[in-house]
Coordinates of C-alpha atoms in Angstrom, one line a residue:
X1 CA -15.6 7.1 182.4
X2 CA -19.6 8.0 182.0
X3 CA -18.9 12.3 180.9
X4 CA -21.9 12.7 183.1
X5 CA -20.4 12.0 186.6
X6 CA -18.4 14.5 188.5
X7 CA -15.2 13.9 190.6
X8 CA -14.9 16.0 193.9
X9 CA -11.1 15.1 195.4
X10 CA -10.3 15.8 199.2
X11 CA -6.7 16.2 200.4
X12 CA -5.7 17.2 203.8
X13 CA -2.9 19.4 204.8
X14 CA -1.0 20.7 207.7
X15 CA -1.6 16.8 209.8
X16 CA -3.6 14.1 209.8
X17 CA -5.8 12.9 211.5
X18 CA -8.2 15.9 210.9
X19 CA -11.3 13.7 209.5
X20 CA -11.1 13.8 206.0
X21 CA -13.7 10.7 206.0
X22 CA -16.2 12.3 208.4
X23 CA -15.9 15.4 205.9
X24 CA -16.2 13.6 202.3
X25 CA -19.1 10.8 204.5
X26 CA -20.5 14.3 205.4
X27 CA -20.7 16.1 201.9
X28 CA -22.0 13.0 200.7
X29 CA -25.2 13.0 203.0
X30 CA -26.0 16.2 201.9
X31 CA -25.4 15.6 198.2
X32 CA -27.2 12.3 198.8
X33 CA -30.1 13.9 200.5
X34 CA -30.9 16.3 197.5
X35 CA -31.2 13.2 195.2
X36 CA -27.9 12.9 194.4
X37 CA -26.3 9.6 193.7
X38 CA -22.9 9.4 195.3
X39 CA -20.4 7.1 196.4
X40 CA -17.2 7.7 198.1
X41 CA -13.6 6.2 197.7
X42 CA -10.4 6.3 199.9
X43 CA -7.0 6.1 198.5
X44 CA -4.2 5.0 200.8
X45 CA -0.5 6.2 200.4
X46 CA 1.1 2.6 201.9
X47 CA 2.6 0.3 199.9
X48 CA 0.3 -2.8 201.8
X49 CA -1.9 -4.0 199.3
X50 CA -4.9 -3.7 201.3
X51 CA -5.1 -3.0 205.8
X52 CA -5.9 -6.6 206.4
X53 CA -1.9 -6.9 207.4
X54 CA -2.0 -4.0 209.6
X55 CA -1.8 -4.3 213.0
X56 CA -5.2 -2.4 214.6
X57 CA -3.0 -0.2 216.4
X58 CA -1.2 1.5 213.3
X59 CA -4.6 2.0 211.5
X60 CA -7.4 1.0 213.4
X61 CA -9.7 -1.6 212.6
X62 CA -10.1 -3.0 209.1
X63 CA -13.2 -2.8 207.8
X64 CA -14.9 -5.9 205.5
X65 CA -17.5 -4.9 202.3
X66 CA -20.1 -6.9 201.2
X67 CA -17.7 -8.5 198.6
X68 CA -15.1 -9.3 201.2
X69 CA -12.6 -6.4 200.5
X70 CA -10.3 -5.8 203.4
X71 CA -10.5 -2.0 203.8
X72 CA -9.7 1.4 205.6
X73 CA -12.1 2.1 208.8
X74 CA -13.0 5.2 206.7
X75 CA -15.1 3.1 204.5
X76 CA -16.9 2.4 207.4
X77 CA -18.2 6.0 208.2
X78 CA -19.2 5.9 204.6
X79 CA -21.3 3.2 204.8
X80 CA -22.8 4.1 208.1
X81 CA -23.3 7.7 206.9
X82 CA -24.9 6.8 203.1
X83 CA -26.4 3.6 204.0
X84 CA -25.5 2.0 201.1
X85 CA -22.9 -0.6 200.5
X86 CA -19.0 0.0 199.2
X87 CA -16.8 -2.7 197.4
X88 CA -13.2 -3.5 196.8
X89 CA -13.6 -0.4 193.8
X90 CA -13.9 1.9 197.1
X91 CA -10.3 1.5 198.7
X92 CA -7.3 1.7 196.3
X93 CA -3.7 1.8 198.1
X94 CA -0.6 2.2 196.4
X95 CA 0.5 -1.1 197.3
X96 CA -2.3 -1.9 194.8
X97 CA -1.6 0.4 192.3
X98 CA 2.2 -0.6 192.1
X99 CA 1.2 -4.2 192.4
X100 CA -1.2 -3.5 189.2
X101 CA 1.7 -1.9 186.8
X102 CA 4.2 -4.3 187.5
X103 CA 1.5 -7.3 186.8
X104 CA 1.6 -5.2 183.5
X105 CA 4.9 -4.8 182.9
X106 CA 5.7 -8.5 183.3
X107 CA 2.9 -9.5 181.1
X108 CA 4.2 -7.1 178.6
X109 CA 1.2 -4.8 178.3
X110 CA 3.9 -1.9 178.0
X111 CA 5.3 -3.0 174.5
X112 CA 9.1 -2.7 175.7
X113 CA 8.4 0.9 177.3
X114 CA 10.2 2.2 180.4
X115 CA 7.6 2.0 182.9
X116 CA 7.4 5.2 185.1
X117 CA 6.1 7.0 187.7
X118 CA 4.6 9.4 184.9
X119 CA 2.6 8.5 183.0
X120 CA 2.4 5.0 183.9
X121 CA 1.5 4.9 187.7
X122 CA -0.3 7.9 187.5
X123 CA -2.3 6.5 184.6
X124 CA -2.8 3.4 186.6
X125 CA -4.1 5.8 190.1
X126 CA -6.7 7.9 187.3
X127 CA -7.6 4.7 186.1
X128 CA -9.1 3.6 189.2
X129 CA -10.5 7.2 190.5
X130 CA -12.8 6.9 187.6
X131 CA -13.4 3.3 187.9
X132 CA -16.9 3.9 189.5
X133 CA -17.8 6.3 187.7
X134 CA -17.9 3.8 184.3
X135 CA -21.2 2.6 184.8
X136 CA -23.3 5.6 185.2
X137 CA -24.7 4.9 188.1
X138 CA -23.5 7.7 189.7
X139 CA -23.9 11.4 189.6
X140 CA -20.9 12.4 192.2
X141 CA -17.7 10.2 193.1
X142 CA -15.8 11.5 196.3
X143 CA -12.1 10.5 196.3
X144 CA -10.6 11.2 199.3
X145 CA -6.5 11.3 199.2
X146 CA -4.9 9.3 202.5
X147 CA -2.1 11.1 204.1
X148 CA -0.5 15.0 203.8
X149 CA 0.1 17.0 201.1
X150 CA 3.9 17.1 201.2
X151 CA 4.4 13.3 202.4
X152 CA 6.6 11.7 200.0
X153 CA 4.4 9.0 199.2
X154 CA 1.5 10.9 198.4
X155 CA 3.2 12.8 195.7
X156 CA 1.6 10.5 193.0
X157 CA -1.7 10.8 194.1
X158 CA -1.5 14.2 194.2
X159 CA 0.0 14.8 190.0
X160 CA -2.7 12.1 188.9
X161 CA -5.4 14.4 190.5
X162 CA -3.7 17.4 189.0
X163 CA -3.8 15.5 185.3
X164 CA -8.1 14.4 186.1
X165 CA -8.7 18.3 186.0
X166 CA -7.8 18.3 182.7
X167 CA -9.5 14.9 181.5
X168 CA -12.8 16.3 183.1
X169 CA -12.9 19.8 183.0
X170 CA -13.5 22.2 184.4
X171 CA -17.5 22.0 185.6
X172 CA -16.6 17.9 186.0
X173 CA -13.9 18.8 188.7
X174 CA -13.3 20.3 192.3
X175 CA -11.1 19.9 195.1
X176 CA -11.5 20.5 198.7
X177 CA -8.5 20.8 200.7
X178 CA -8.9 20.1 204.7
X179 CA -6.5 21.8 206.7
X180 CA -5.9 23.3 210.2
X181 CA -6.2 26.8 211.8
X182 CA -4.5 26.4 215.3
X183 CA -5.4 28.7 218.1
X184 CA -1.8 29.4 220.4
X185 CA -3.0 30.2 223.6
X186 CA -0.7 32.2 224.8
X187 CA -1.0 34.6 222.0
X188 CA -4.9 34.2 222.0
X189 CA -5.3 34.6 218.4
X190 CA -6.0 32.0 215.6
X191 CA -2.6 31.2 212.9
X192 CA -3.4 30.6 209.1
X193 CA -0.1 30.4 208.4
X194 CA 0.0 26.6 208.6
X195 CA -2.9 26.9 206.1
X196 CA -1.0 28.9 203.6
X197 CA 1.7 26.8 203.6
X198 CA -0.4 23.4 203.4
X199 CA -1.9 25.4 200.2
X200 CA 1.6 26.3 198.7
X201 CA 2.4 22.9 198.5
X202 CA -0.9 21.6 196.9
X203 CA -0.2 24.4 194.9
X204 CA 3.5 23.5 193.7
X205 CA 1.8 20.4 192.7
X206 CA -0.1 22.2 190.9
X207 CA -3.0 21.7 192.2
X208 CA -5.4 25.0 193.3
X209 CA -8.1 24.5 195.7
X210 CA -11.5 25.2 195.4
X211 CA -12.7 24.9 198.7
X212 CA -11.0 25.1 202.4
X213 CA -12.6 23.4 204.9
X214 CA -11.1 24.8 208.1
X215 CA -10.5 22.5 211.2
X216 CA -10.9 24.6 214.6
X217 CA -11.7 24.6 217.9
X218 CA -13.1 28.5 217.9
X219 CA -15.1 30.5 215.3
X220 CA -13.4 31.9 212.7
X221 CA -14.2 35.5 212.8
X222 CA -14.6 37.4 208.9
X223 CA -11.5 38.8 209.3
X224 CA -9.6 35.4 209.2
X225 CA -11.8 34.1 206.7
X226 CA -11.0 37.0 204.9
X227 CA -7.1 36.4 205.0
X228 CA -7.4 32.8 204.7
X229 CA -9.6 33.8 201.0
X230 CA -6.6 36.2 199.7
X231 CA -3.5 34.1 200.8
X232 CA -4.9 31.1 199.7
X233 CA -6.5 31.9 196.0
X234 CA -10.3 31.5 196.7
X235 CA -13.1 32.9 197.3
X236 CA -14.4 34.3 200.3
X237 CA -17.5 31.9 200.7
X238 CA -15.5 28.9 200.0
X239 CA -13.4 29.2 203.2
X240 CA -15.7 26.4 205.0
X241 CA -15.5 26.6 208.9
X242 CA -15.2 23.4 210.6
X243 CA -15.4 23.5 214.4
X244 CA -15.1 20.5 216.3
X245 CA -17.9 18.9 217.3
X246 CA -19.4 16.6 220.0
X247 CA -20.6 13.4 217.8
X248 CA -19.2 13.0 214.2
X249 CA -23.0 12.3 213.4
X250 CA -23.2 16.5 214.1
X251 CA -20.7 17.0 210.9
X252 CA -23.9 16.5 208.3
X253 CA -25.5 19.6 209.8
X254 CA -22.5 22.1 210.5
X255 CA -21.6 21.2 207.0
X256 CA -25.3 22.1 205.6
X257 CA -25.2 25.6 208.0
X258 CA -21.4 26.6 206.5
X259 CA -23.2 25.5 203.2
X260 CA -20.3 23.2 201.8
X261 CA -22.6 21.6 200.0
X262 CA -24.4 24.7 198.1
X263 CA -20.8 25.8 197.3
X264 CA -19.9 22.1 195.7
X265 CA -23.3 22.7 193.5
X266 CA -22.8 26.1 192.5
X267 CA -19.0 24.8 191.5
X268 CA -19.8 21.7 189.9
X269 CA -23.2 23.6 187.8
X270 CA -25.5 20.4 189.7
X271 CA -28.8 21.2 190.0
X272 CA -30.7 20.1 192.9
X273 CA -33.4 17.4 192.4
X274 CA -35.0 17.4 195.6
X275 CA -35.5 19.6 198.6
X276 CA -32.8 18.9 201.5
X277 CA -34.2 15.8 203.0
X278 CA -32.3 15.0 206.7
X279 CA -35.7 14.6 208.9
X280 CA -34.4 11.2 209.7
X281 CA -31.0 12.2 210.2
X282 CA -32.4 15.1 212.9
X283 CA -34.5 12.3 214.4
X284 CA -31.5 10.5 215.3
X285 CA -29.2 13.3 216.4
X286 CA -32.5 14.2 218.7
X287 CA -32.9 10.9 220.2
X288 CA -28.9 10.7 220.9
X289 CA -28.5 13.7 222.8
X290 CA -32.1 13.3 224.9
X291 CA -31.5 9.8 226.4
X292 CA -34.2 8.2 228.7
X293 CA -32.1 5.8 230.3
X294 CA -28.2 4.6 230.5
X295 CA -26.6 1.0 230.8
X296 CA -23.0 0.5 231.4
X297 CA -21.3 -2.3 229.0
X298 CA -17.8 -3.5 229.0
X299 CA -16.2 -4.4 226.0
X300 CA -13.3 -7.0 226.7
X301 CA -10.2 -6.8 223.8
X302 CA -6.7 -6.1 223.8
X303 CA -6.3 -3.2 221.4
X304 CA -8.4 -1.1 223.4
X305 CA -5.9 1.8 224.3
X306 CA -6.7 2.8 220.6
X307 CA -10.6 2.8 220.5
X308 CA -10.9 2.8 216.7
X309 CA -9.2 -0.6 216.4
X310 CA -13.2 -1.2 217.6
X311 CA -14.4 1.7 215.4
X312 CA -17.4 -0.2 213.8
X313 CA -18.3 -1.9 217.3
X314 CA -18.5 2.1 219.5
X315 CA -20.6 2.7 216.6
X316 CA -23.2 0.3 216.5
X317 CA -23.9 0.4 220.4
X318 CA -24.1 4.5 219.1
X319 CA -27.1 3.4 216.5
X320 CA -28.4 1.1 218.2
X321 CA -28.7 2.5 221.8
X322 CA -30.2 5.8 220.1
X323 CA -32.6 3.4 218.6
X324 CA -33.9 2.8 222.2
X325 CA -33.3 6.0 223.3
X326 CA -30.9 4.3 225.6
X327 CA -27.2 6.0 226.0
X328 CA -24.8 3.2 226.0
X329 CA -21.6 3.9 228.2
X330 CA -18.7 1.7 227.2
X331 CA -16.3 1.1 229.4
X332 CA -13.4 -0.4 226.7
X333 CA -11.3 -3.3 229.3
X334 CA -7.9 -4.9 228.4
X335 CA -8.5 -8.4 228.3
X336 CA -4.8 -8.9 229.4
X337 CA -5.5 -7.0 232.5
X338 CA -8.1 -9.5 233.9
X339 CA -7.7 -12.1 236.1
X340 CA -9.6 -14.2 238.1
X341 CA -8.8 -12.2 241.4
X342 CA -10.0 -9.1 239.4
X343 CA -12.9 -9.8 237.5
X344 CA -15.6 -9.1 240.3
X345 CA -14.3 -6.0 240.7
X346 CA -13.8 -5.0 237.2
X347 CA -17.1 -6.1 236.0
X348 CA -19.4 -6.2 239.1
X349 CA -20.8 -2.4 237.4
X350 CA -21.1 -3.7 234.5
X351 CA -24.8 -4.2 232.5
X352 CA -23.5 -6.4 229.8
X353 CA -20.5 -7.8 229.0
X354 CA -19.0 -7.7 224.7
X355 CA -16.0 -9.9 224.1
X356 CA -14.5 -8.3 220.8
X357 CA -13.3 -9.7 217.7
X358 CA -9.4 -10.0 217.3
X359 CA -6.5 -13.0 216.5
X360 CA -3.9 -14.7 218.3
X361 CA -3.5 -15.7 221.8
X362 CA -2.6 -12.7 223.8
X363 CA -4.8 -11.7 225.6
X364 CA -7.3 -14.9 225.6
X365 CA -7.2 -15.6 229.5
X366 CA -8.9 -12.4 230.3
X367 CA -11.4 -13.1 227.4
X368 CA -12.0 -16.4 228.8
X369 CA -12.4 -15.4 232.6
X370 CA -14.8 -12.9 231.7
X371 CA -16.6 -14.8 229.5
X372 CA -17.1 -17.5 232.5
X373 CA -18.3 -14.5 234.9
X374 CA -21.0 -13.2 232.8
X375 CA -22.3 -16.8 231.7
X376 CA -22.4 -17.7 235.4
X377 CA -23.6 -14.2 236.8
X378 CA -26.3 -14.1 234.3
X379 CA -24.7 -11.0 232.2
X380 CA -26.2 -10.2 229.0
X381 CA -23.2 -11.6 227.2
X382 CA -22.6 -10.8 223.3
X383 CA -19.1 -12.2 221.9
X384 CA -18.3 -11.4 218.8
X385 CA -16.1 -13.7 216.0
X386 CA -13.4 -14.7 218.0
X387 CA -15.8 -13.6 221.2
X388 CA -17.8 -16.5 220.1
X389 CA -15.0 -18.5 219.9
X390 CA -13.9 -18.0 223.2
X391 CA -17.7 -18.5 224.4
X392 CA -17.6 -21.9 222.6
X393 CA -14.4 -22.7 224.4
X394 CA -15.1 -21.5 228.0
X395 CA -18.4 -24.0 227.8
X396 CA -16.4 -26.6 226.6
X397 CA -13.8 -26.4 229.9
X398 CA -16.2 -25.7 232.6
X399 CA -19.4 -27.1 231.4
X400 CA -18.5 -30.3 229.6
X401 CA -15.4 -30.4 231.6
X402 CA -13.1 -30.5 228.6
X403 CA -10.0 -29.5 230.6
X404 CA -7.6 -28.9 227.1
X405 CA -10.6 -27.6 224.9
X406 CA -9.2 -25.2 222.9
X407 CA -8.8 -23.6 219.4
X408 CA -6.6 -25.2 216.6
X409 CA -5.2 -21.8 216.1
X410 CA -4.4 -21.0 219.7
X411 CA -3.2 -24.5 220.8
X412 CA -2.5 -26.1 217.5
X413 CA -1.8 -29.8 219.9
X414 CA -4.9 -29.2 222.0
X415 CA -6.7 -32.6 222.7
X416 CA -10.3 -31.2 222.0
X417 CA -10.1 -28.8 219.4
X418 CA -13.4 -27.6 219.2
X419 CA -12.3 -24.9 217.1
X420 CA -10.4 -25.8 214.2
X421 CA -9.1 -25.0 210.8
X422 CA -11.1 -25.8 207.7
X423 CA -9.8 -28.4 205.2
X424 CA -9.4 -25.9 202.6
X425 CA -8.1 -23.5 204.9
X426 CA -4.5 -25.8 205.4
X427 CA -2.5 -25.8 202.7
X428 CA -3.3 -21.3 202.5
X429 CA 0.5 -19.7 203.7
X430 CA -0.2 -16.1 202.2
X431 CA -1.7 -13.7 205.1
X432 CA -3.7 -10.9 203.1
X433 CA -6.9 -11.8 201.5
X434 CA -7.4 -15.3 202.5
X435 CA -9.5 -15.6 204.9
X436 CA -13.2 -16.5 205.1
X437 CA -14.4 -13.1 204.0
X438 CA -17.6 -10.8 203.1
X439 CA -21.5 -11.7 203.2
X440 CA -22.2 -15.4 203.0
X441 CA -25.9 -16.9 204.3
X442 CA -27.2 -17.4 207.8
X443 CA -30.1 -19.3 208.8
X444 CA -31.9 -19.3 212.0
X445 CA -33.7 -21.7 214.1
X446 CA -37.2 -20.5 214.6
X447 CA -37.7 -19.3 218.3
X448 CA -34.0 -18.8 219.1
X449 CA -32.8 -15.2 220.2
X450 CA -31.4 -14.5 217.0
X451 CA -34.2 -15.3 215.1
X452 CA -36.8 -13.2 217.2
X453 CA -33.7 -10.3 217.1
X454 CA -33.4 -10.2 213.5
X455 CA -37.5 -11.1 212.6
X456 CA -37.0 -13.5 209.7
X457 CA -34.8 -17.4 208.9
X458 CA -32.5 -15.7 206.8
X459 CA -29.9 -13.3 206.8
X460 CA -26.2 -12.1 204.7
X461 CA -23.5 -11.1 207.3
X462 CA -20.0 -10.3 206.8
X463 CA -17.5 -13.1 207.6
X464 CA -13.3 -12.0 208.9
X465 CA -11.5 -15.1 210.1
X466 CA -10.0 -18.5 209.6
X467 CA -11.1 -20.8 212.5
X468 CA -14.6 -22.5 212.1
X469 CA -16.5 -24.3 214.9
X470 CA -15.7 -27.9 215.2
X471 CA -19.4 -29.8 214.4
X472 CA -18.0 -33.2 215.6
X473 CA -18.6 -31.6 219.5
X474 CA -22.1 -29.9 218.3
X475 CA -24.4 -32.7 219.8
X476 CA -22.6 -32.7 223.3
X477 CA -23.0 -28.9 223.4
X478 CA -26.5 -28.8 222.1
X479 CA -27.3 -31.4 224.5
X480 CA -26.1 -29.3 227.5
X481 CA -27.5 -26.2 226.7
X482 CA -25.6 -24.5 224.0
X483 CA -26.9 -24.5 221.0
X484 CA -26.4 -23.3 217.6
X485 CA -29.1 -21.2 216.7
X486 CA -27.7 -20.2 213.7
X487 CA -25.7 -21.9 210.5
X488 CA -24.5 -21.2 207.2
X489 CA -27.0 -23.3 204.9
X490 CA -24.2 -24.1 202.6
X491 CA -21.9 -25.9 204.7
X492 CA -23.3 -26.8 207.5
X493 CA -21.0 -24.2 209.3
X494 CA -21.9 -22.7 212.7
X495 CA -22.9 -19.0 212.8
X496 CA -25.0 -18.4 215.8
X497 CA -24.4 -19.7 219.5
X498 CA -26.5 -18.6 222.2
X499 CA -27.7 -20.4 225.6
X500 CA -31.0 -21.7 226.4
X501 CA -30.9 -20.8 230.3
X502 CA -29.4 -16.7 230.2
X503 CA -30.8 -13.5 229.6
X504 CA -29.0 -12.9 226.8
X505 CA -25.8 -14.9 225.8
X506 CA -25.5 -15.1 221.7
X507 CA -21.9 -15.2 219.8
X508 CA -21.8 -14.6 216.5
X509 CA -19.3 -15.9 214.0
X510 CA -19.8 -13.0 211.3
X511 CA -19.1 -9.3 212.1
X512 CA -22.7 -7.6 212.6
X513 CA -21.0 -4.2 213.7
X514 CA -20.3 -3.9 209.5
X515 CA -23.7 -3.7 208.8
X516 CA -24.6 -1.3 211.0
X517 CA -25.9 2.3 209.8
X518 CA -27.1 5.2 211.4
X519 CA -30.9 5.2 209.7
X520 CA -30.3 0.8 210.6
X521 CA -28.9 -0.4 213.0
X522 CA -28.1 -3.7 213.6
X523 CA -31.0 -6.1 215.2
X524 CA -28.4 -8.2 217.1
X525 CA -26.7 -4.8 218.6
X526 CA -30.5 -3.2 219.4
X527 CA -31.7 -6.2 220.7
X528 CA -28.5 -6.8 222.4
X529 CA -28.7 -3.1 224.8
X530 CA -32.8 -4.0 225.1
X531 CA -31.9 -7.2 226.8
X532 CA -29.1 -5.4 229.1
X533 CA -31.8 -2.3 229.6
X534 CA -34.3 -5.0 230.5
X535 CA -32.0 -7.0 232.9
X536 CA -31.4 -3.8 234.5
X537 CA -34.4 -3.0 235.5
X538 CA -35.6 -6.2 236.2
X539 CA -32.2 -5.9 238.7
X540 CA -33.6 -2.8 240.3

């Protein structure tokens, strides 16, 4: 633990769901933007070792890092916010942590002790909050606690963050605690209460806040503040308003104007290195709420009656249509919901067409029917990892007239399989962690669409899946039009599809939305709306 680096914690009270990411991706902008090195790191009350188990719709999408860590989506506003990369350091869940001491204890590490909550998990959770912080490399660490103070599970977390303000003292160490002012309408008056008794249980812990960061949907007048201050043990400036807001990219500057991150200075004794710098930032938030045009795109899946199972995919179209100054409306479609006695109808409206990333075969028809309609209506057409997949697939049937052309992990006895499991891929049985995963090489084929999209032969890009495409049926595509514009240098494997004939028809096997930033956004998803914009008005 480098003595230099300072530990800012942020637990939530009251509920969840409140946006303790947007707030910790949001205090590390502005730290960030005085010269500040930061980083940010989530850790997750479940007992899974990592979300790459979950099901999207009991915690959203799972984000990938660089180094192929299956992750909270929070990691993702992190990234996108900082534009910097997080690892497998960045998401610790208590699956992991447990996992970790009884690894120990079998290997003897605890000399015949009885292993226990305290001090050994707690030891093991303090362990990895300062993890980061080892190297030096940076001056801040935000570590933001998953869940409510007062769950059960979270009750570890919790003492270990009570025992790090004593390991790091007092200027080293600061806690902000999120929590919720409701307004009851029929009373028309704003409650603390559930604030001050969110801070009595932090504060049974034993844990005191420094800073409240309100959550509410009207001003808090000084008066409230004012309460808020004496029931809850801090001072008056340190009761941070936090009204909602219409873009989470909006949270930087309500921060800076409540000044959350002078308070964190002052608190912490940092001195700033560099004036405030966010005229990029106010660029963007210009651009995104002064449009010059609008296209409509549907994005076909089958989580999509919880949007963040796409969280990283609404994003980049956000980045990237702001880019162009373009607003992108999309229009999120259950893929189990179309048919071919639908489609027209669901998609005639539609500028482009993005058939999202997901596993198993529920859901495929619709993916496959809309695939067909905007291949043979001339839609800009992007699929995404399985997207691809499906793209690959739909050619095969009703181009080369492969009738049973399918994926080996969909139809396992399908006679063309021209998708299909790696060798080294057959004998895995374990479900977490074992998939293709993180950055791994791409090169391009000069001249293709993805070559002019990204500018250069060569790119990284994050890799989520299993199923590869089946090079014994490249030639036949290639020769009728599809053609791999893209492969991994390594292996041989195909990244890139795309069609010769089409305004815009690319699949990708990698996941571009995960590189995607607000100050970058990602070429594919930029050049991706520019072709839709274009075909538009070319349309009109």
């Amino acid at each position: 633990m480098a003595a230099s680096t300072k530990h800012i914690f942020i637990t939530g009270g009251v509920t969840s769901s409140l946006g303790k990411g947007i707030i910790a991706a949001s205090l590390a902008k502005l730290l960030q933007s005085r010269g500040i090195s930061v980083t940010i790191q989530k850790f997750d009350p479940y007992l899974n070792i990592d979300p790459g188990t979950l099901n999207p719709y009991e915690h959203g999408e799972c984000y990938v890092t660089e180094d192929g860590a299956e992750t909270d989506l929070d990691l993702g506003h992190y990234e996108r916010f900082l534009n910097s990369t997080t690892s497998q350091g960045n998401n610790v869940t208590t699956g992991r942590i447990y996992n970790n001491v009884i690894t120990k204890e079998r290997n003897g590490e605890f000399l015949g002790k009885t292993v226990q909550v305290i001090p050994h998990i707690t030891d093991e959770i303090k362990n990895n909050f300062y993890k980061l912080g080892n190297d030096g490399k940076y001056d801040v660490i935000i570590t933001e606690i998953g869940g409510c103070v007062g769950d059960i599970e979270s009750l570890p977390f919790v003492e270990a963050v009570r025992q790090a303000r004593w390991d790091l003292g007092p200027n080293n160490f600061l806690v902000i605690h999120l929590t919720l002012i409701p307004f009851l309408s029929a009373a028309k008056e704003l409650k603390t209460k559930p604030t001050q008794h969110s801070v009595k249980q932090l504060l049974e812990a034993g844990v005191q806040p420094d800073i409240l960061v309100c959550r509410t949907e009207h001003h808090l007048p000084v008066d409230v503040k004012k309460k808020i201050a004496q029931f809850c043990n801090v001072q008056l400036n340190c009761v941070i308003e936090a009204m909602d807001a219409d873009s989470i990219y909006d949270v930087p500057l309500l921060m800076k104007k409540e000044r959350l991150d002078e308070r964190v200075m002052t608190k912490l004794k940092i001195s700033s290195k560099t004036n405030t710098e966010l005229e990029q930032w106010k660029e963007f938030l210009g651009k995104l709420k002064n449009p010059t045009m609008e296209v409509d795109i549907a994005l076909i899946g089958k989580y999509v009656s919880l949007p963040d199972a796409y969280k990283s995919i609404i994003e980049s179209f956000i980045h990237a249509g702001t880019s162009l100054e373009c607003k992108v409306n999309l229009h999120l479609v259950s893929s189990e919901e179309l048919n071919e006695g639908n489609i027209g109808k669901k998609l005639e409206l539609m500028d482009g067409v993005l058939v999202a990333p997901g596993f198993g075969v529920r859901g495929l028809a619709g993916k496959l029917i809309a695939t067909k309609y905007a291949r043979e209506n001339l839609i800009p057409f992007f699929g995404i990892c399985l997207g691809m997949q499906v793209a690959v697939i739909e050619f095969a049937r009703n181009v080369l007239g492969k009738a049973d052309a399918s994926s080996g992990e969909l139809e396992p006895d399908c006679k063309d399989p021209v998708i299909f499991l790696m060798e080294e891929q057959k004998g895995v049985k374990q479900m977490g962690g074992t998939m293709r995963l993180g950055a791994y090489p791409c090169e391009m084929k000069k001249g293709s669409k993805a070559y002019k999209a990204y500018g250069k032969p060569k790119v990284t890009e994050r890799h989520r899946h299993r199923y590869e495409f089946n090079n014994k049926y490249l030639k036949e595509f290639e020769d009728h039009g599809m053609v791999a514009s893209g492969k991994n240098p390594d292996k041989g494997l195909v990244e890139i599809i795309e069609l010769k004939d089409h305004p815009w028809f690319v699949g990708t096997q990698f996941h571009p939305e995960y590189k995607s930033t607000v100050l970058n956004p990602h070429p594919l998803f930029v050049r991706f709306i520019k072709a839709v914009s274009d075909n538009k008005r070319n349309k009109s």
